XYZ file of C-alpha atoms in Angstrom:
680
model
C -0.146 -0.161 -0.217
C 1.698 3.478 -1.443
C 1.471 6.841 1.145
C -1.706 7.424 -1.626
C -3.507 4.957 -0.521
C -3.113 5.275 2.738
C -4.176 9.295 2.471
C -7.214 9.135 0.431
C -8.626 5.377 2.178
C -7.184 6.088 5.636
C -9.498 8.865 6.445
C -12.654 6.570 5.523
C -11.699 3.786 7.180
C -11.704 5.984 10.354
C -15.486 7.673 8.911
C -16.618 3.302 9.735
C -14.970 2.620 12.760
C -16.181 6.179 13.961
C -19.851 5.906 13.257
C -20.222 2.323 13.440
C -18.623 1.171 16.185
C -19.817 4.099 18.093
C -21.468 2.185 20.925
C -18.975 -0.167 20.894
C -15.674 1.796 21.914
C -16.819 5.048 22.233
C -16.534 8.992 22.462
C -13.106 9.312 23.231
C -12.154 6.207 21.096
C -14.077 7.809 18.083
C -12.868 11.246 18.430
C -8.879 9.486 18.588
C -9.787 7.298 15.930
C -10.583 10.016 13.324
C -8.216 12.392 14.672
C -5.452 10.520 14.534
C -6.295 9.406 10.983
C -6.415 12.546 9.981
C -2.914 13.938 11.288
C -1.502 10.586 9.846
C -2.656 11.787 6.091
C -1.597 15.307 6.577
C 1.535 14.369 7.530
C 2.137 11.969 4.227
C 0.523 14.457 1.979
C 3.043 17.557 2.703
C 6.319 15.222 1.780
C 4.071 14.683 -1.780
C 4.034 18.710 -1.917
C 7.515 20.070 -1.424
C 8.884 16.736 -3.898
C 6.579 18.957 -6.405
C 7.726 22.192 -5.503
C 11.303 20.552 -5.849
C 10.783 19.486 -8.921
C 11.975 15.656 -7.101
C 8.151 14.182 -7.898
C 6.566 13.791 -10.947
C 2.815 13.419 -11.534
C 2.079 9.383 -11.581
C -1.637 7.392 -11.238
C -2.193 4.629 -8.415
C -4.548 1.556 -9.849
C -6.670 1.134 -7.248
C -9.182 -1.582 -9.446
C -11.690 -1.989 -12.770
C -14.584 -0.397 -11.827
C -16.776 0.098 -15.069
C -16.637 -1.877 -18.289
C -20.178 -1.279 -20.097
C -19.933 -1.002 -23.658
C -17.792 1.639 -24.838
C -17.674 2.809 -21.613
C -14.968 1.596 -19.933
C -12.565 3.146 -16.759
C -10.663 2.228 -13.811
C -10.368 3.695 -9.929
C -6.861 5.063 -10.073
C -5.760 7.470 -7.739
C -3.993 11.460 -9.554
C -1.076 12.748 -8.163
C 0.191 15.600 -9.758
C 0.372 18.964 -8.313
C -2.463 20.043 -8.745
C -3.413 17.499 -6.684
C -0.581 17.713 -4.066
C -1.847 21.268 -3.424
C -5.146 20.244 -2.310
C -4.325 16.920 -0.080
C -2.242 19.644 1.889
C -5.408 21.705 1.932
C -7.302 19.156 2.458
C -6.153 17.257 4.921
C -4.099 19.984 6.956
C -7.330 22.198 7.432
C -9.773 18.608 8.029
C -7.207 17.707 10.592
C -7.231 20.581 12.691
C -10.784 21.201 12.256
C -10.864 17.891 14.238
C -8.216 18.460 16.641
C -10.893 22.083 17.017
C -13.714 19.722 17.650
C -12.323 18.050 20.663
C -13.217 20.994 22.962
C -15.903 22.869 20.890
C -17.988 19.944 20.867
C -16.661 18.453 23.816
C -20.595 17.848 25.781
C -21.812 17.674 23.048
C -23.684 13.816 23.026
C -23.072 12.629 19.489
C -19.084 13.487 19.355
C -18.262 10.141 17.539
C -21.179 10.378 14.547
C -20.260 14.010 14.584
C -15.789 13.086 13.852
C -17.957 10.442 11.591
C -19.563 12.443 9.167
C -16.229 15.420 9.471
C -13.726 12.274 8.265
C -16.414 10.804 5.229
C -16.718 14.610 4.190
C -12.864 14.526 4.147
C -12.566 10.945 2.101
C -15.065 12.339 -0.420
C -12.951 15.700 -0.883
C -9.739 13.323 -1.507
C -11.521 11.463 -4.244
C -12.644 14.261 -5.855
C -9.103 15.611 -6.143
C -7.378 12.336 -6.769
C -9.923 11.455 -9.568
C -8.615 10.699 -13.540
C -11.572 10.730 -15.009
C -14.884 12.521 -14.553
C -17.052 9.944 -13.269
C -14.796 9.325 -10.394
C -14.267 12.995 -9.917
C -18.624 12.959 -9.566
C -18.694 10.571 -7.306
C -16.520 12.750 -5.041
C -18.058 15.901 -6.014
C -21.830 13.887 -4.510
C -20.122 12.618 -1.745
C -19.331 15.840 -0.578
C -22.764 16.993 -0.876
C -24.052 14.182 0.961
C -21.765 14.878 3.854
C -22.391 19.010 3.813
C -25.798 17.379 4.618
C -25.219 15.787 7.650
C -23.257 17.353 8.390
C -25.048 21.021 8.196
C -28.079 18.956 9.362
C -26.279 17.725 12.215
C -28.519 19.005 15.107
C -31.556 17.768 13.238
C -33.820 18.707 16.282
C -33.206 22.280 15.327
C -35.808 22.560 12.614
C -33.654 25.836 11.138
C -30.971 23.661 10.549
C -33.084 20.736 8.813
C -34.399 23.459 6.528
C -30.527 24.447 5.576
C -29.202 20.897 5.262
C -32.258 20.301 2.684
C -31.563 24.175 0.837
C -27.786 23.177 0.545
C -29.062 19.362 -1.082
C -31.567 20.723 -3.765
C -29.587 24.371 -4.581
C -26.337 21.726 -5.270
C -28.567 19.527 -6.877
C -29.125 22.644 -9.835
C -26.120 22.347 -10.690
C -25.114 18.925 -10.620
C -27.837 18.257 -13.075
C -25.457 21.140 -15.055
C -22.468 18.956 -14.448
C -23.349 15.413 -15.581
C -25.062 16.480 -18.908
C -21.517 17.720 -19.286
C -19.800 14.716 -18.648
C -22.721 12.911 -20.851
C -21.459 15.647 -23.546
C -18.128 14.970 -23.122
C -18.238 11.493 -23.338
C -20.761 11.816 -26.590
C -17.904 14.572 -28.206
C -15.273 12.309 -27.342
C -15.703 8.387 -26.250
C -13.801 8.789 -23.485
C -14.354 10.308 -19.803
C -10.786 10.001 -18.487
C -9.489 13.670 -17.878
C -6.386 13.622 -19.506
C -7.262 11.920 -23.036
C -10.175 15.009 -22.664
C -7.815 16.730 -22.436
C -5.027 15.729 -25.424
C -8.225 15.253 -28.023
C -9.661 19.077 -27.333
C -7.836 21.463 -29.276
C -8.861 18.740 -32.068
C -12.705 19.616 -31.166
C -12.440 23.421 -31.760
C -15.146 24.926 -33.599
C -17.349 22.422 -34.157
C -20.839 22.706 -33.337
C -23.811 21.531 -31.792
C -27.610 21.022 -31.614
C -29.106 22.084 -28.264
C -32.429 23.110 -27.388
C -33.159 23.863 -31.296
C -30.217 25.657 -31.684
C -26.754 25.306 -33.271
C -24.424 26.032 -30.698
C -20.151 26.024 -30.574
C -19.854 22.168 -28.553
C -16.567 23.643 -26.347
C -18.836 26.546 -25.329
C -21.815 24.557 -24.313
C -19.770 21.622 -22.213
C -17.538 24.616 -20.141
C -20.625 26.157 -19.192
C -22.688 23.376 -17.848
C -19.255 22.276 -16.360
C -18.799 26.005 -15.366
C -22.864 25.643 -13.729
C -21.484 22.386 -11.613
C -18.926 24.470 -10.305
C -21.129 27.457 -9.593
C -23.499 25.290 -7.317
C -20.434 23.835 -5.651
C -18.325 26.669 -4.912
C -21.810 29.282 -4.120
C -21.591 31.021 -7.606
C -24.159 34.129 -7.181
C -27.100 32.863 -8.920
C -27.002 29.213 -6.527
C -25.217 30.560 -3.830
C -28.252 30.949 -1.542
C -27.378 27.691 0.822
C -23.731 28.613 1.902
C -25.264 31.689 3.718
C -27.376 29.506 5.825
C -24.868 26.444 6.001
C -23.706 28.593 8.867
C -26.585 26.018 10.556
C -24.090 23.536 11.333
C -21.882 23.537 14.085
C -18.728 25.895 13.791
C -16.025 23.476 13.038
C -18.254 22.561 9.525
C -18.584 26.208 8.527
C -14.564 25.376 8.876
C -14.498 22.651 7.347
C -16.802 23.063 3.495
C -15.593 27.562 3.696
C -11.346 26.609 3.102
C -10.494 23.311 2.988
C -13.228 21.536 1.088
C -16.728 21.706 -0.257
C -16.882 25.595 -1.638
C -13.206 24.834 -3.255
C -14.412 21.664 -5.504
C -16.166 23.887 -8.439
C -12.607 25.927 -8.623
C -10.227 22.566 -8.689
C -12.919 21.270 -11.166
C -12.366 23.979 -14.022
C -8.627 24.375 -12.938
C -7.957 20.567 -13.635
C -9.346 20.499 -16.977
C -8.129 24.642 -18.057
C -6.761 23.377 -21.117
C -10.309 22.185 -21.981
C -11.592 25.815 -20.532
C -8.801 27.204 -22.833
C -10.785 26.284 -25.750
C -13.565 28.580 -25.679
C -13.169 31.716 -25.034
C -16.655 32.694 -24.636
C -16.789 30.031 -21.708
C -13.889 31.784 -20.233
C -15.433 35.670 -20.535
C -19.160 33.860 -18.493
C -16.652 31.979 -15.724
C -15.152 36.196 -15.375
C -18.227 37.899 -15.037
C -20.260 35.060 -13.416
C -16.967 35.859 -10.671
C -16.439 39.155 -10.469
C -20.264 39.212 -10.671
C -20.204 37.202 -6.977
C -17.437 38.893 -5.368
C -19.000 42.285 -5.647
C -22.583 40.984 -4.241
C -21.384 38.721 -1.337
C -19.011 41.974 -0.352
C -21.691 44.107 -0.665
C -24.290 41.776 1.637
C -21.171 41.372 3.990
C -20.914 45.344 4.729
C -24.365 45.227 6.800
C -24.278 41.225 8.490
C -24.372 41.065 12.301
C -24.547 37.664 12.720
C -20.948 36.381 12.964
C -19.907 33.633 11.001
C -22.962 34.820 8.348
C -19.660 38.361 7.845
C -17.288 35.255 7.059
C -19.933 33.249 4.905
C -20.372 36.156 3.048
C -16.773 36.517 3.106
C -15.865 33.447 1.459
C -18.271 33.484 -1.475
C -16.833 36.736 -2.513
C -13.442 35.420 -2.295
C -14.573 32.181 -4.317
C -15.762 34.800 -6.569
C -11.965 36.246 -6.432
C -10.747 32.670 -7.644
C -13.249 31.872 -10.656
C -12.544 35.337 -12.571
C -8.781 34.456 -11.706
C -9.223 31.665 -13.868
C -11.406 33.202 -16.513
C -8.763 35.834 -16.552
C -6.261 32.566 -17.641
C -4.315 32.779 -14.584
C -5.062 29.340 -13.492
C -2.054 29.507 -10.894
C -3.286 32.971 -9.257
C -6.786 31.193 -9.301
C -4.897 28.135 -7.209
C -2.813 30.155 -5.073
C -5.341 32.233 -3.463
C -7.188 28.719 -3.058
C -3.976 27.793 -0.981
C -3.884 31.005 0.892
C -7.491 31.160 1.712
C -7.999 27.940 2.684
C -5.786 29.061 5.159
C -7.020 32.197 6.910
C -10.328 31.140 6.575
C -10.127 28.735 8.640
C -8.419 30.875 11.196
C -11.096 33.186 10.379
C -14.267 30.804 11.218
C -12.060 28.656 14.031
C -11.802 31.909 15.655
C -14.980 33.303 15.594
C -15.812 30.091 17.081
C -13.875 30.719 20.123
C -15.151 33.739 20.750
C -19.524 32.159 20.445
C -18.022 29.615 22.372
C -16.689 32.443 25.241
C -20.036 34.387 24.248
C -22.473 31.602 25.358
C -23.474 31.048 22.008
C -24.788 34.737 21.072
C -23.569 34.850 17.530
C -24.146 38.655 16.627
C -21.359 41.687 17.070
C -23.714 44.394 18.388
C -23.320 42.495 21.566
C -19.898 41.652 21.915
C -16.948 44.307 22.153
C -13.663 44.566 24.418
C -12.978 40.702 24.060
C -9.669 41.209 23.263
C -8.918 41.415 27.091
C -10.845 38.722 28.093
C -9.531 36.371 25.193
C -6.372 37.781 23.666
C -4.963 34.584 21.994
C -8.435 34.283 20.185
C -7.493 38.070 19.249
C -4.626 38.032 18.153
C -4.783 34.806 15.885
C -8.523 36.789 14.198
C -5.545 39.774 13.342
C -3.815 37.068 11.733
C -6.343 36.031 9.848
C -7.943 39.695 9.545
C -4.590 41.160 7.724
C -4.337 37.441 5.452
C -7.957 38.697 4.127
C -7.627 42.423 3.337
C -3.983 42.053 2.658
C -1.767 43.684 4.013
C 2.072 44.254 2.862
C 4.153 46.174 1.387
C 4.618 46.702 -2.177
C 8.062 45.418 -2.997
C 9.035 44.138 0.627
C 6.101 42.151 1.303
C 3.075 41.020 3.328
C 0.892 38.462 5.053
C -0.877 35.529 2.852
C -4.045 38.016 0.880
C -1.235 40.401 -0.430
C 0.130 37.709 -2.748
C -2.634 36.133 -3.953
C -4.938 38.594 -4.254
C -3.180 40.938 -5.815
C -1.711 38.546 -7.819
C -5.644 37.831 -9.234
C -6.283 41.597 -10.024
C -2.610 42.397 -11.574
C -3.407 39.114 -14.101
C -6.994 40.128 -14.981
C -5.598 43.880 -15.795
C -2.731 42.158 -18.023
C -5.033 40.302 -19.221
C -6.304 43.389 -21.458
C -9.917 42.969 -22.791
C -12.960 43.877 -21.693
C -13.958 41.175 -19.816
C -11.469 40.562 -17.301
C -11.160 45.199 -16.997
C -15.013 44.554 -15.414
C -13.331 41.928 -13.141
C -9.650 43.939 -12.232
C -12.115 47.141 -11.295
C -14.788 44.501 -9.455
C -11.794 43.322 -7.770
C -10.130 46.464 -6.379
C -13.598 47.617 -5.432
C -13.972 44.323 -3.233
C -11.189 44.599 -1.800
C -12.715 47.825 -0.394
C -15.851 46.237 0.940
C -13.659 43.163 2.034
C -11.108 45.738 4.046
C -14.305 47.377 5.596
C -16.430 44.700 6.883
C -13.049 42.592 7.977
C -11.976 45.247 10.153
C -15.797 45.915 11.466
C -16.022 42.315 12.656
C -13.168 43.123 14.565
C -13.453 46.590 16.189
C -17.399 45.524 16.909
C -16.230 42.214 18.499
C -12.842 42.901 20.256
C -12.957 47.327 20.371
C -15.520 49.178 22.666
C -17.342 48.573 25.775
C -18.145 45.244 26.414
C -22.270 45.216 24.639
C -22.557 42.562 26.790
C -26.040 43.188 28.879
C -28.115 44.257 25.817
C -28.076 40.286 25.025
C -31.450 38.282 26.325
C -29.380 35.201 25.267
C -26.047 36.154 27.230
C -28.254 36.949 30.257
C -30.365 34.234 30.499
C -27.127 31.358 30.258
C -25.709 33.451 32.769
C -28.933 33.391 35.110
C -29.386 29.748 34.230
C -25.621 28.410 33.904
C -25.489 24.585 34.374
C -29.167 23.667 33.052
C -28.668 24.512 29.554
C -29.058 22.650 26.387
C -26.134 21.986 24.570
C -27.265 21.783 21.141
C -28.038 25.296 21.173
C -24.438 26.269 24.029
C -21.116 25.023 23.088
C -20.003 26.830 26.583
C -18.225 25.338 29.760
C -15.602 27.623 30.601
C -17.706 31.015 30.147
C -19.213 31.474 33.609
C -20.643 33.667 36.343
C -19.623 33.758 39.680
C -22.788 35.839 41.084
C -26.467 36.160 39.530
C -27.155 40.173 38.746
C -26.215 40.087 35.127
C -22.990 40.692 33.962
C -21.655 41.758 36.493
C -20.669 38.064 37.024
C -20.138 37.143 33.262
C -16.008 36.710 32.465
C -15.851 35.165 28.823
C -12.841 32.247 29.160
C -10.128 31.423 26.436
C -10.944 28.419 25.207
C -9.084 24.983 25.159
C -5.330 24.314 24.226
C -7.481 21.665 21.629
C -9.273 24.468 19.674
C -6.234 27.038 20.269
C -3.620 24.565 19.211
C -5.202 24.870 15.654
C -5.637 28.924 15.431
C -2.036 29.385 16.176
C -0.742 26.589 13.460
C -3.577 28.584 11.034
C -1.974 31.837 11.754
C 1.542 30.800 10.851
C -0.382 29.956 7.635
C -1.951 33.068 7.423
C 0.841 34.588 7.475
C 3.510 32.797 5.609
C 1.827 31.038 3.706
C 1.815 33.418 0.505
C 5.638 34.292 0.936
C 6.757 30.929 1.354
C 4.678 29.565 -1.566
C 4.169 32.786 -4.173
C 7.282 31.551 -6.729
C 5.927 28.248 -7.779
C 2.213 29.564 -8.015
C 2.478 32.506 -9.693
C 6.399 33.120 -11.293
C 6.570 32.777 -14.423
C 9.673 30.634 -14.590
C 9.258 28.059 -11.375
C 5.342 28.333 -12.299
C 6.172 26.604 -15.432
C 7.934 23.998 -13.799
C 5.678 23.034 -10.772
C 2.856 23.050 -12.939
C 4.420 21.134 -15.304
C 3.756 17.670 -13.405
C -0.218 18.485 -13.594
C -2.719 18.836 -15.799
C -3.169 23.250 -14.841
C -2.720 25.663 -18.068
C 0.313 27.490 -17.131
C -0.641 30.707 -19.313
C 3.735 31.732 -18.866
C 3.397 34.782 -21.093
C 0.660 36.564 -18.720
C 2.187 35.549 -15.990
C 5.339 37.830 -16.870
C 2.512 40.134 -17.961
C 1.268 40.358 -15.046
C 4.345 41.452 -12.755
C 4.744 44.135 -15.275
C 1.823 46.012 -15.085
C 1.395 49.899 -13.777
C 2.965 50.360 -10.277
C -0.793 52.203 -9.638
C -2.250 48.856 -10.298
C 0.102 47.222 -7.850
C -0.524 49.780 -5.931
C -4.723 50.043 -6.386
C -5.675 47.386 -3.913
C -3.021 48.239 -0.591
C -5.163 51.890 -1.221
C -8.149 49.862 -1.079
C -7.643 48.059 1.885
C -6.889 51.106 3.109
C -9.620 53.260 2.880
C -11.209 50.476 3.686
C -9.743 50.215 7.320
C -9.981 53.903 7.891
C -13.263 53.450 6.980
C -14.159 51.329 9.352
C -12.421 52.709 12.162
C -13.997 56.204 11.471
C -17.525 54.852 11.590
C -16.977 52.022 14.291
C -14.351 53.464 16.699
C -14.943 57.834 16.261
C -18.390 58.011 15.778
C -19.846 55.132 16.858
C -23.344 56.178 16.027
C -22.001 56.528 12.149
C -24.051 53.117 10.609
C -27.414 54.103 12.580
C -27.734 57.511 10.877
C -25.976 56.044 7.105
C -28.406 53.079 7.699
C -31.292 55.837 7.787
C -30.223 58.222 5.198
C -29.688 55.340 3.096
C -32.517 52.861 3.469
C -33.900 50.923 0.171
C -29.983 50.480 -0.252
C -29.428 49.074 3.636
C -32.482 46.914 3.196
C -32.060 45.753 0.025
C -28.068 44.947 1.155
C -29.463 43.505 4.582
C -31.454 41.199 2.475
C -28.663 39.630 0.344
C -30.141 41.519 -2.656
C -34.073 39.395 -2.453
C -33.094 36.264 -3.628
C -34.062 34.103 -0.785
C -37.974 35.861 -1.708
C -37.390 36.123 -5.491
C -36.565 31.814 -5.542
C -39.606 31.603 -2.924
C -41.756 33.370 -5.178
C -40.832 31.997 -8.842
C -39.589 28.201 -7.644
C -40.818 27.880 -3.520
C -44.150 28.786 -4.004
C -45.026 27.224 -7.127
C -43.447 23.981 -6.097
C -45.368 23.768 -3.450
C -48.179 24.562 -4.872
C -48.056 22.072 -7.315
C -47.260 19.374 -4.771
C -50.367 20.129 -2.444
C -52.527 20.202 -5.939
C -51.151 16.957 -6.358
C -51.816 15.391 -3.492
C -55.258 17.340 -2.278
C -56.809 16.172 -5.913
C -54.386 13.794 -7.690
C -53.297 11.916 -5.050
C -56.560 12.068 -2.749
C -58.682 13.332 -5.040
C -58.385 10.832 -7.770
C -55.774 8.210 -6.984
C -57.183 7.163 -3.835
C -61.073 7.913 -4.445
C -60.905 5.606 -7.685
C -58.113 3.420 -6.523
C -58.059 2.216 -2.751
C -60.337 4.441 -1.369
C -62.888 3.448 -4.098
C -62.156 -0.371 -4.164
C -62.752 -0.423 -0.711
C -66.006 1.421 -0.703
C -67.263 -1.052 -3.533
C -66.492 -4.212 -1.354
C -68.174 -2.521 1.958
C -71.076 -1.998 -0.526
C -71.461 -5.755 -1.335
C -70.344 -6.834 1.853
C -73.532 -5.504 3.386
C -76.264 -6.086 -0.001
C -74.315 -10.011 0.909
C -75.264 -9.384 4.550
C -78.704 -8.935 3.888
C -78.639 -11.642 1.827
C -78.072 -13.649 4.597
C -81.680 -14.175 6.536
C -80.761 -17.627 7.524
C -84.299 -19.010 6.367
C -84.708 -22.421 4.623
C -87.367 -20.971 2.698
C -85.139 -17.701 1.161
C -82.222 -20.343 0.335
C -84.093 -22.656 -1.671
C -85.992 -19.491 -3.748
C -82.781 -18.571 -4.235
C -81.318 -21.929 -5.239
C -84.654 -22.307 -7.569
C -84.170 -18.430 -9.383
C -80.655 -19.552 -9.851
C -81.954 -22.926 -11.310
C -84.310 -21.070 -13.151
C -81.591 -18.669 -14.635
C -78.856 -22.004 -15.534
C -82.370 -23.844 -17.303
C -83.054 -20.920 -19.238
C -79.098 -19.444 -20.288
C -78.470 -23.392 -21.546
C -81.961 -23.559 -23.735
C -81.242 -20.082 -25.198
C -78.076 -21.263 -25.869
C -79.372 -24.773 -27.425
């Protein structure tokens, strides 16, 4: 058994042992087995990644078993290991291992810990299957696997109606995207006669210029197939139109949010586009669509994040916005920059989510930032961890000197979009700069509301209730075992405590990634010569010319994101530290815009009107009129009524008198004789 076999299948084995054997081995053993399995996988993944970085490793395919042989459709279960896979391996296993460790403290008092850890490991296995796939069917297997696991994790607290609704919403919305992905796979097999990714990418240039009939129209074949595949990516990576499930996924435990947003599900779409980048390069129209959708998603999510008050939802919309950056980087042809931002984003976004979980842990599960304030003195380690994550996501750094992780990756995307030069890419550049300003504002707004100013805990009914009734609460709604009250007179006795070591250790390790990941690895991802050598060991299309042009853009382009970051910081500081009534006055002055953003551009309401209500109407129609009114009436109910009527008539004929039966027999005999005479 090779290292890649252990990396992929050890989380599955751990999930099966923890999930099926939880009653026999207990919660402690289940947590230990799953966490150890992920740390082993992470330790084995880093040497593979470093090997590709140093050039000592080459791409290879590790066979597992023959999978399907059906007519012309033949493919094996194989594990593809190349530079692109190596990047995803370290991201998935590292973040997942730290999330497992973090969950030891966060889920300490939950009675269903074993089930939770089993779901986490199952999630990780599905994602590893996706990124090691050497054919589209195997990729789709992992694709659906993370969809299933996300449903289980988002709805983990299944007794909460909101958690069930969020899980169903995520599942249904992703099915819409998955339909596009399936159609794309069907179309590719019809066109290329194979689902093998290397064979498809090798044959793709020969199909340029061909056309196909679709919905009564004649369209470019490659454009259609790429757009269908991109629809699948839009669902998994929560792009505009299929994004509505992502914020509601916050109903799951905070470690789930970190895992979904940083290392697994939402990055699947970006990975798929980069894996199939030579295919997308055959259609400029498809690339333009990817650019427009990605850039529009970036600005949409950033505007919504400006006004959210739930700390997890702010970070959730931030994820949606950052995914938009990755997609318009890919649409600009800068696939290396897209993967670089995916790589750095995994560290600082996991750090921000787990840091938010530490804050929630200290605040009796209160998630509204309006009821925080002054927490930097009470939970200083969490504060500095989230400060590092904020510096990374806002792209703090100095051009020509260096900076935090996001400074390298996000700036590379903005510069690549400008260097690409077309109208679509310039749209991405402009949106990228504006979104950088908004990202800075809502990120620093979160920091100021949470960690600075005076405590506002006395305004929270949730915390007041938790203080007075501490020790007698349902852990499903409150995970804090450390914040406590020494008196019973409101917040005077409330003291938020720092999280346990099992939660702080992942924060410390992720902080290192948020600070140094950009500086250490930027050469292999975006520098022309080093990047060309690194990505040559993968299917990723690396545009060496674009990488040269990206570094030669005017200085004002290089400085644009830094200036945007500073403007966002200054604005947030002035509104939430200097003039604290400014947000209320601004919201009142621009009330329609504020409501528009607070209601998330009314996408949920629009979808409810267009799809949800009609679906329920048709459901009730088929239920009341079709099922009950027709099928039941003339089917089981009708036949039962006929039998009942017949039995009643038969009962009436059973009088018990001998002469009645003799009369019936005589009548029967007369009828029989008459019939025989007619026949003769």
